[in-house]
PDB file of C-alpha atoms in Angstrom:
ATOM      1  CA  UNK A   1      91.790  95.817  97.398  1.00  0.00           C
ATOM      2  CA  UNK A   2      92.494  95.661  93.326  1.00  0.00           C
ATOM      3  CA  UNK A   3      89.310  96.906  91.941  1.00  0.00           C
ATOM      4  CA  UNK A   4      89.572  97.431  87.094  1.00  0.00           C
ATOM      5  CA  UNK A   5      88.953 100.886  87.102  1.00  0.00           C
ATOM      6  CA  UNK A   6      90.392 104.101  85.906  1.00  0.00           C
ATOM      7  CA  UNK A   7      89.175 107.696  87.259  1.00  0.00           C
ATOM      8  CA  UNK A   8      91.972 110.307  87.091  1.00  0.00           C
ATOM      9  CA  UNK A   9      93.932 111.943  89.233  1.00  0.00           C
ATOM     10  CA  UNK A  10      97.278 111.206  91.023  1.00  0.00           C
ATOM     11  CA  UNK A  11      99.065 114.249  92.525  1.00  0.00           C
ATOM     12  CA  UNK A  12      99.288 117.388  91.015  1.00  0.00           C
ATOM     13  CA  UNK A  13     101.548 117.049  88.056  1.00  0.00           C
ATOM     14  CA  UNK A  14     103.181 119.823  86.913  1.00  0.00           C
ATOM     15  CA  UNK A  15     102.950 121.651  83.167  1.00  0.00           C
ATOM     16  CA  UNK A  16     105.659 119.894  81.571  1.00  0.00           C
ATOM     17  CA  UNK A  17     103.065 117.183  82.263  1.00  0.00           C
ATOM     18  CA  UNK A  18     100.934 117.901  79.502  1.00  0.00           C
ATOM     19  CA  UNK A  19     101.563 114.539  77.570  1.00  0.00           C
ATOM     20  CA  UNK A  20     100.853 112.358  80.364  1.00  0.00           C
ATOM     21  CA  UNK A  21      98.793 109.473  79.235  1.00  0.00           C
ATOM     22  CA  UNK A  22      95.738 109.230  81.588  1.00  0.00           C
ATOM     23  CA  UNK A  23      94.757 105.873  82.466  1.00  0.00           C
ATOM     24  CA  UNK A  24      92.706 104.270  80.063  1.00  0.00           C
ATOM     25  CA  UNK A  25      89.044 102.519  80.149  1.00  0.00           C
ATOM     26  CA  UNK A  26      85.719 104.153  82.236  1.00  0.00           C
ATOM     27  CA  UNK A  27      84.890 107.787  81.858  1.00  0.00           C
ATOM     28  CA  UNK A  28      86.347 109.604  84.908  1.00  0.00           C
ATOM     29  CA  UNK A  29      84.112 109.714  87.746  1.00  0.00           C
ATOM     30  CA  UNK A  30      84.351 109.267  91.555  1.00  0.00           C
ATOM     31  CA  UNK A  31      87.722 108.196  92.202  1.00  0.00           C
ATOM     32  CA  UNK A  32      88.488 104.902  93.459  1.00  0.00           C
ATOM     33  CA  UNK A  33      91.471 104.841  95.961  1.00  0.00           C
ATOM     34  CA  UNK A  34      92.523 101.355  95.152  1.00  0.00           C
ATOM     35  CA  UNK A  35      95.034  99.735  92.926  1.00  0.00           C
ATOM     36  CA  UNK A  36      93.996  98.465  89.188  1.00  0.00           C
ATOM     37  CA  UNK A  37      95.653  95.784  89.376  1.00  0.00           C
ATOM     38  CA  UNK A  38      97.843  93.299  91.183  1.00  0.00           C
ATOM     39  CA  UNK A  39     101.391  92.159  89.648  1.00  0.00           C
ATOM     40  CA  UNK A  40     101.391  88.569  88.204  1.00  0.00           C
ATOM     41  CA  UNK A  41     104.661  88.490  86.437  1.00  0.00           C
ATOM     42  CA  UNK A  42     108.411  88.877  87.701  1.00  0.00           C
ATOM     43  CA  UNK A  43     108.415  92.098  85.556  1.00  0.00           C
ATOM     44  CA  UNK A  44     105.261  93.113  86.628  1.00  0.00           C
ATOM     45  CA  UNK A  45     106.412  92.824  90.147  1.00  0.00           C
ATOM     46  CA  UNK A  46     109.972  94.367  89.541  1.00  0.00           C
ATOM     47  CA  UNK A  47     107.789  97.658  88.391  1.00  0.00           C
ATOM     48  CA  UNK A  48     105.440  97.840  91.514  1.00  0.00           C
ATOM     49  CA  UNK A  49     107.999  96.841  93.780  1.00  0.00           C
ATOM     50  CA  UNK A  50     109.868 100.060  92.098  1.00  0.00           C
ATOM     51  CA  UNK A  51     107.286 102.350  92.292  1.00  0.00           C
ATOM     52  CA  UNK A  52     106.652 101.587  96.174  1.00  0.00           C
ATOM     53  CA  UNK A  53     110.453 102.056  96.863  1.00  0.00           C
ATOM     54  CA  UNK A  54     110.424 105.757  95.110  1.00  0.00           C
ATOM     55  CA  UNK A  55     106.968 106.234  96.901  1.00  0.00           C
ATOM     56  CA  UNK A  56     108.617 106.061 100.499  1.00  0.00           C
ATOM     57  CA  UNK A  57     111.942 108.070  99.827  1.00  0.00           C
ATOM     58  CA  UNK A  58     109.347 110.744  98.403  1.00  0.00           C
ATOM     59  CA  UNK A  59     107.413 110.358 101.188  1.00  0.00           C
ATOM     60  CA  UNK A  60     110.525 110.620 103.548  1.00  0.00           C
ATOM     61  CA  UNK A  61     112.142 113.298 102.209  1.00  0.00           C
ATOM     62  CA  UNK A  62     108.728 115.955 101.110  1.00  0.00           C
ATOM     63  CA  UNK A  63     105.484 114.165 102.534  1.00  0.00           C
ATOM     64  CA  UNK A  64     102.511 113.153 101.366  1.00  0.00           C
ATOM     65  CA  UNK A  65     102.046 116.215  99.197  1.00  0.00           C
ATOM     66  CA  UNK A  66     105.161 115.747  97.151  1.00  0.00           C
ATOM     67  CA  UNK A  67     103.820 112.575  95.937  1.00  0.00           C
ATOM     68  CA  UNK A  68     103.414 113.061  92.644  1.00  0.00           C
ATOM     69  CA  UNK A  69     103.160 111.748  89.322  1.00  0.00           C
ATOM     70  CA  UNK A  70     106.382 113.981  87.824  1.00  0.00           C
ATOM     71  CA  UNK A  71     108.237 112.765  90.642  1.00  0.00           C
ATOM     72  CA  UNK A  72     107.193 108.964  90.590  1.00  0.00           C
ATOM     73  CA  UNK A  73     108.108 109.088  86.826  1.00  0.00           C
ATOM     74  CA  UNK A  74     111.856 110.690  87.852  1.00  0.00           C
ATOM     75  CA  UNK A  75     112.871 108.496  90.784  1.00  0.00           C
ATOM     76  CA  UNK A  76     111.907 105.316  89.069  1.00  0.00           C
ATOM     77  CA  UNK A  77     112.390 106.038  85.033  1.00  0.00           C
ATOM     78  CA  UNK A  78     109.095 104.328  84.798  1.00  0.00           C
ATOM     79  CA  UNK A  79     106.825 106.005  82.246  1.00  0.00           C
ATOM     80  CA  UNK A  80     103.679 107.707  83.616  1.00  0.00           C
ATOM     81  CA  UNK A  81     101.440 105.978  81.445  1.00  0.00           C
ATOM     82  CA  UNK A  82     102.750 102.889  83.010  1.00  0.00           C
ATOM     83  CA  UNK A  83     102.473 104.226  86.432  1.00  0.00           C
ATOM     84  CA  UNK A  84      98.723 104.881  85.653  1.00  0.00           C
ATOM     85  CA  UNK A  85      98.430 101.266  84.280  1.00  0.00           C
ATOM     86  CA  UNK A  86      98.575 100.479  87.917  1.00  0.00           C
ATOM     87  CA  UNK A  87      97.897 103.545  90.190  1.00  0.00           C
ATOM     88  CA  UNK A  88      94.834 105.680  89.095  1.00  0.00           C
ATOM     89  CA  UNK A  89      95.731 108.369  91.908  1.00  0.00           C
ATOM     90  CA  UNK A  90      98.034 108.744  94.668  1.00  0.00           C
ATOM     91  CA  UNK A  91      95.519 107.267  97.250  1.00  0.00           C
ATOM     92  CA  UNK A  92      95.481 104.326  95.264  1.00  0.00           C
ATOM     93  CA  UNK A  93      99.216 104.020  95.269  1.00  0.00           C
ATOM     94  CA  UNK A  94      99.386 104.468  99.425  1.00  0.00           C
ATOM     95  CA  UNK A  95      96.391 102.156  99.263  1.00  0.00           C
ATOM     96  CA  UNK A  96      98.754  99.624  97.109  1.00  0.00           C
ATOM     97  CA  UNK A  97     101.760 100.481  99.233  1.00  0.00           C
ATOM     98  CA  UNK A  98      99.887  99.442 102.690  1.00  0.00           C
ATOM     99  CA  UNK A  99      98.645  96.423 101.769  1.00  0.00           C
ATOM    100  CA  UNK A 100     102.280  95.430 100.410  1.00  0.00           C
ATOM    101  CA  UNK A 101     103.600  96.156 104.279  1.00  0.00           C
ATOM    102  CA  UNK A 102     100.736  93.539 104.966  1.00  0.00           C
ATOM    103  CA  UNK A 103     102.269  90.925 102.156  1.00  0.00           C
ATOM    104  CA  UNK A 104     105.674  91.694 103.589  1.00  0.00           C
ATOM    105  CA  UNK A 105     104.876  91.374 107.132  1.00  0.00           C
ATOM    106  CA  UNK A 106     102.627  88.174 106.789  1.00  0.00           C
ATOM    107  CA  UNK A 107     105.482  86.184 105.013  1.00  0.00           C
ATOM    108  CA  UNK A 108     108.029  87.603 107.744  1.00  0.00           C
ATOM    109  CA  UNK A 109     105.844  86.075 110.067  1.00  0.00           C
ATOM    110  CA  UNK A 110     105.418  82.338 107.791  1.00  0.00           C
ATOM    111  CA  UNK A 111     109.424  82.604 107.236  1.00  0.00           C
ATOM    112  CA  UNK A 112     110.932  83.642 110.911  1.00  0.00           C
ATOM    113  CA  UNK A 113     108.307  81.973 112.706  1.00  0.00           C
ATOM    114  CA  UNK A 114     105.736  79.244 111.868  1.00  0.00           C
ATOM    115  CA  UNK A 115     108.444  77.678 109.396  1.00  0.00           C
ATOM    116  CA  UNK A 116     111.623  78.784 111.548  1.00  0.00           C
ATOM    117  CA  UNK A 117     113.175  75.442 113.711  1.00  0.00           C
ATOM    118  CA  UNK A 118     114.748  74.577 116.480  1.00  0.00           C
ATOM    119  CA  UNK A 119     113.501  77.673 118.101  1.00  0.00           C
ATOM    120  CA  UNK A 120     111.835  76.944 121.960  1.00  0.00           C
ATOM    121  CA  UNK A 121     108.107  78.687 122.115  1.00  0.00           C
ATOM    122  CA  UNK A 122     110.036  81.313 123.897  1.00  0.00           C
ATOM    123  CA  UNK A 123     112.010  82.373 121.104  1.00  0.00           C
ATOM    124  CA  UNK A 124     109.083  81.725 118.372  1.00  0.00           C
ATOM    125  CA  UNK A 125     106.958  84.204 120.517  1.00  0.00           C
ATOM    126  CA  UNK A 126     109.532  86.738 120.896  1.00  0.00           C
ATOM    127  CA  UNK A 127     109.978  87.015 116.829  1.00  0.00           C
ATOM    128  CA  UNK A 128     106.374  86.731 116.830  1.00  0.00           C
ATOM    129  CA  UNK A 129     105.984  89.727 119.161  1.00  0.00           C
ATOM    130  CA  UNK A 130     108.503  91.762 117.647  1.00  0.00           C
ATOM    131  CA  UNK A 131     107.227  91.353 114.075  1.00  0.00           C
ATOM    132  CA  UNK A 132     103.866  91.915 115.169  1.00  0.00           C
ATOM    133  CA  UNK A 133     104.911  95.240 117.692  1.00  0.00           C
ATOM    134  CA  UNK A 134     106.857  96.551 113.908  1.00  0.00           C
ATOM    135  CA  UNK A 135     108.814  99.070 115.618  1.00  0.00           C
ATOM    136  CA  UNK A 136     112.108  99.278 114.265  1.00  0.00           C
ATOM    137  CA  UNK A 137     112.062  95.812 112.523  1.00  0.00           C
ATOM    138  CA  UNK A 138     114.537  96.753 109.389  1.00  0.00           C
ATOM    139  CA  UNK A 139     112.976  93.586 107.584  1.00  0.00           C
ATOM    140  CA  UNK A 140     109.610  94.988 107.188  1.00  0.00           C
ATOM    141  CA  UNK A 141     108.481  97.891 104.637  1.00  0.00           C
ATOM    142  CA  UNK A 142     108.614 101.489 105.668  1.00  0.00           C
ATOM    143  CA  UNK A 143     105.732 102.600 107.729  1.00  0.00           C
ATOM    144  CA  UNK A 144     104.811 105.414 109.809  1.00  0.00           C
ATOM    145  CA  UNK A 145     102.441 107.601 112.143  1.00  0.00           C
ATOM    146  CA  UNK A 146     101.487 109.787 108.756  1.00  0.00           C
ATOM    147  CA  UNK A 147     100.672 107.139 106.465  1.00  0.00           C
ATOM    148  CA  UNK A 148      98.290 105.594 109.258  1.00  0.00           C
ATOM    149  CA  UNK A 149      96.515 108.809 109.458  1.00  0.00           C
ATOM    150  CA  UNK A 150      95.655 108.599 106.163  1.00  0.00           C
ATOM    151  CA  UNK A 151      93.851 105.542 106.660  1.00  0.00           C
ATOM    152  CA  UNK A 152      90.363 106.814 106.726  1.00  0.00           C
ATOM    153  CA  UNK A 153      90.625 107.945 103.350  1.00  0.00           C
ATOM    154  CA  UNK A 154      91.731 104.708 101.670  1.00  0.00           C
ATOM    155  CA  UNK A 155      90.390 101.790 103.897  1.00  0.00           C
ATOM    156  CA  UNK A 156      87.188 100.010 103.913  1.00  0.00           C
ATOM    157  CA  UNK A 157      85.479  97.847 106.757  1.00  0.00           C
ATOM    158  CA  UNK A 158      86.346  94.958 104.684  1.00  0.00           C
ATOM    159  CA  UNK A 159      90.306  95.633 104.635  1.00  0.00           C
ATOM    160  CA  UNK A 160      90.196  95.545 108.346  1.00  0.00           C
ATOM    161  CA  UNK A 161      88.641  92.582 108.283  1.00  0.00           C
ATOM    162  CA  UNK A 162      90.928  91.022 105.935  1.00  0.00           C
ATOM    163  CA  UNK A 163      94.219  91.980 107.846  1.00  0.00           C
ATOM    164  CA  UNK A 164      92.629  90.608 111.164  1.00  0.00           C
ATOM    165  CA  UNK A 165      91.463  87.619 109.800  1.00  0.00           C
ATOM    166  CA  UNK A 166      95.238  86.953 107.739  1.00  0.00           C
ATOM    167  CA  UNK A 167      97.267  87.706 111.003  1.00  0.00           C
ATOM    168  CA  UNK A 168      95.065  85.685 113.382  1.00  0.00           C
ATOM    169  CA  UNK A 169      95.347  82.768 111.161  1.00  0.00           C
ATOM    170  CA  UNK A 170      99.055  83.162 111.125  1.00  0.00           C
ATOM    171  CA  UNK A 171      98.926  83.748 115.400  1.00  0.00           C
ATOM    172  CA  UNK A 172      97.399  80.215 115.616  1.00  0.00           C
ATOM    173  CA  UNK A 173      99.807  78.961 113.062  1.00  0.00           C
ATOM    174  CA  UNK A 174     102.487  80.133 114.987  1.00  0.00           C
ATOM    175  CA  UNK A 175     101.528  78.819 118.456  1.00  0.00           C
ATOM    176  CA  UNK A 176     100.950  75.451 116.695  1.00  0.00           C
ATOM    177  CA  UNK A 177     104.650  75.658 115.365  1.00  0.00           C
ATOM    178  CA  UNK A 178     105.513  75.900 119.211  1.00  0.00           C
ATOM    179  CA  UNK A 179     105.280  72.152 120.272  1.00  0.00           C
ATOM    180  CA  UNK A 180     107.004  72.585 123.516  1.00  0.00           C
ATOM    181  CA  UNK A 181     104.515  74.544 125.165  1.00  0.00           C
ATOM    182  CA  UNK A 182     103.627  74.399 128.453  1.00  0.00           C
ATOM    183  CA  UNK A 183     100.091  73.565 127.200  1.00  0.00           C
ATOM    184  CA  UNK A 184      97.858  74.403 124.649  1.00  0.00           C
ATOM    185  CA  UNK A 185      96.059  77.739 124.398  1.00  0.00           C
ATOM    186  CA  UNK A 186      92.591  77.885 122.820  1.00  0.00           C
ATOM    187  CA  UNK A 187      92.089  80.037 119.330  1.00  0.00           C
ATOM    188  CA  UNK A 188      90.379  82.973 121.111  1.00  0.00           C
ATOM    189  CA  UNK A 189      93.224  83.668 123.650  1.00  0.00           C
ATOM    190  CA  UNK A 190      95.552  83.741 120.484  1.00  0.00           C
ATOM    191  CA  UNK A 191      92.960  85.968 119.166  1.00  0.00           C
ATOM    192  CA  UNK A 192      92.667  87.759 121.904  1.00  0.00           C
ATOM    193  CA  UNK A 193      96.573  88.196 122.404  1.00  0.00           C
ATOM    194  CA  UNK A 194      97.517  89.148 118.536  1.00  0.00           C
ATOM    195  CA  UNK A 195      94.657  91.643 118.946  1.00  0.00           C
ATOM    196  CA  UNK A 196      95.807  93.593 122.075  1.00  0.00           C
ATOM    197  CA  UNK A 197      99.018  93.830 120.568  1.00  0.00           C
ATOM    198  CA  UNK A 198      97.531  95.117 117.002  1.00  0.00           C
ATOM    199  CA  UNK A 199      95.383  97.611 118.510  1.00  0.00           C
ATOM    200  CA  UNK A 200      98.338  98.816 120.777  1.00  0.00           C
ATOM    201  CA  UNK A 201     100.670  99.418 117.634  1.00  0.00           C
ATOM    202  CA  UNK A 202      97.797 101.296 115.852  1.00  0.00           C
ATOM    203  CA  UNK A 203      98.133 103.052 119.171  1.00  0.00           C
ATOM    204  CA  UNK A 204     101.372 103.559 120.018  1.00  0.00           C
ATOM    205  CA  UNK A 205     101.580 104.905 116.218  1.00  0.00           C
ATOM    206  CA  UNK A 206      98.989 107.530 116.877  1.00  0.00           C
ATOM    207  CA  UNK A 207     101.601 109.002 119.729  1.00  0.00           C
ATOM    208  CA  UNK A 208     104.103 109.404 117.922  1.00  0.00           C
ATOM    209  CA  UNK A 209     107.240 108.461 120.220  1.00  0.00           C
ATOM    210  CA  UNK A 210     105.591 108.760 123.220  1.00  0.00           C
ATOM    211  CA  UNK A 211     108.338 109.851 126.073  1.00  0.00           C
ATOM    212  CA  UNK A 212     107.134 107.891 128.758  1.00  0.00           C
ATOM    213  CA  UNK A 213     107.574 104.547 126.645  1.00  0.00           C
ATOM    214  CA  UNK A 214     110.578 103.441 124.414  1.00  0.00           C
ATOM    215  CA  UNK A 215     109.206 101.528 121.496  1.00  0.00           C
ATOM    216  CA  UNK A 216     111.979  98.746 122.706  1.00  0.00           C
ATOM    217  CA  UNK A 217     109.758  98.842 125.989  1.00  0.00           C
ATOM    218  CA  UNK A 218     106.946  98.815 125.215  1.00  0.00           C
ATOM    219  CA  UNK A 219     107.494  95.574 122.360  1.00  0.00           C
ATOM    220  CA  UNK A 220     108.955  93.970 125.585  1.00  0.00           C
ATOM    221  CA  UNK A 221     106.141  94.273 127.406  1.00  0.00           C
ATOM    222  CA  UNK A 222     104.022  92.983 125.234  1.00  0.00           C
ATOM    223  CA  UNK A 223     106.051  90.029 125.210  1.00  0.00           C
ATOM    224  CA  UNK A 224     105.920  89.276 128.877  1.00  0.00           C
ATOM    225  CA  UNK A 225     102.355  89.387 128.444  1.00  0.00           C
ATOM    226  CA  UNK A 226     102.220  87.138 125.901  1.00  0.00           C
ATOM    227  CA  UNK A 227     104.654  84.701 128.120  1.00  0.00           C
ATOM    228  CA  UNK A 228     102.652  85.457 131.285  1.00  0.00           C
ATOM    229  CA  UNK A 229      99.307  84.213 129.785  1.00  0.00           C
ATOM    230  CA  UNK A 230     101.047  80.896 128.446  1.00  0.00           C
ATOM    231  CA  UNK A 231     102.363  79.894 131.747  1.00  0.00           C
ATOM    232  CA  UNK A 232      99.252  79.896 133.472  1.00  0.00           C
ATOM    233  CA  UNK A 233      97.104  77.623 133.075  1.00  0.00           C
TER     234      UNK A 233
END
């Protein structure tokens, strides 16, 4: 996902742009849509974390084509040669952005459930569930229908496979946290049950508020799925 390169290009600044430091290193070629680098230090991380905060009130309020490096630079303060040091483009930043919602959700997911107690498997499967469903979980980062869109033009076989094989392992984490279960279910059901749920958010997504279906619905079902395939044995 971090990848030490630099081509140009992130929005369309504007003329008062014309000092802009361009990010340094490579000559500019094809454009990579990834990050330059990840954020080791707390300042490092203060920046970034900055920088994805103005990215989604942009986003909010104009949409992916007021994403820009002029108005990065005047929601945060941050300098634009800075905001290169990191982000080569704007793909790279939504590319940077996405996998954060991935960091966020995953330790969601280690914090309210695998390391939670005194929850019953019910309960630990519920939070587990709703995490998982994201819809209207004010705990996780900003995401919607638009940004997943944009998918094709930033992910790689290889990030899939990354985000199935990080939220699987925490699935079967989680249903080892639940002790009191009825009995144990083997790895590929988990698999099986954190995938029908993933593909049905990428899904659900894609509808955009679908009017048949509440999002509160349809994350309940889902649950009683879940439950109904643990109870049978």
């Amino acid at each position: 996902m971090y990848q030490r390169r630099s081509p140009p290009g992130f929005g369309k600044p504007s003329a008062s742009d014309s000092s802009v430091r361009k990010p340094r290193g490579k000559p500019a070629g094809k454009a990579v849509n990834k990050p330059l680098k990840r954020p080791a230090q707390a300042r490092a991380k203060f920046t970034v974390q900055a920088i994805y905060d103005a990215f989604v009130r942009i986003w909010r309020d104009r949409g992916w084509a007021g994403v820009t490096t002029r108005a990065i630079a005047l929601e945060t303060g941050i300098s634009v040669g800075t905001l290169y040091d990191y982000f080569p483009n704007k793909h790279a930043l939504l590319s940077g952005y996405v996998r954060h919602t991935m960091d966020v959700l995953l330790e969601a997911i280690e914090q309210q459930v695998i390391q939670a107690t005194g929850l019953t498997w019910r309960e630990r499967v519920h939070r587990l569930v709703r995490l998982t469903c994201g819809i209207d979980v004010a705990e996780l980062a900003y995401f919607d229908a638009d940004m997943l869109a944009l998918e094709t033009q930033i992910a790689e076989p290889k990030h899939h496979r990354r985000v199935y094989e990080e939220m699987s392992a925490k699935w079967l984490s989680a249903f080892d946290a639940c002790t009191d279960l009825p009995y144990r279910p083997e790895p590929d059901t988990v698999r099986a049950l954190y995938l029908s749920i993933w593909g049905a958010r990428r899904y659900y997504w894609l509808l955009v508020d679908p009017p048949d279906i509440s999002a509160g619905k349809w994350a309940a079902e889902m649950e009683k799925l879940c439950c109904a395939v643990l109870e049978k044995k």
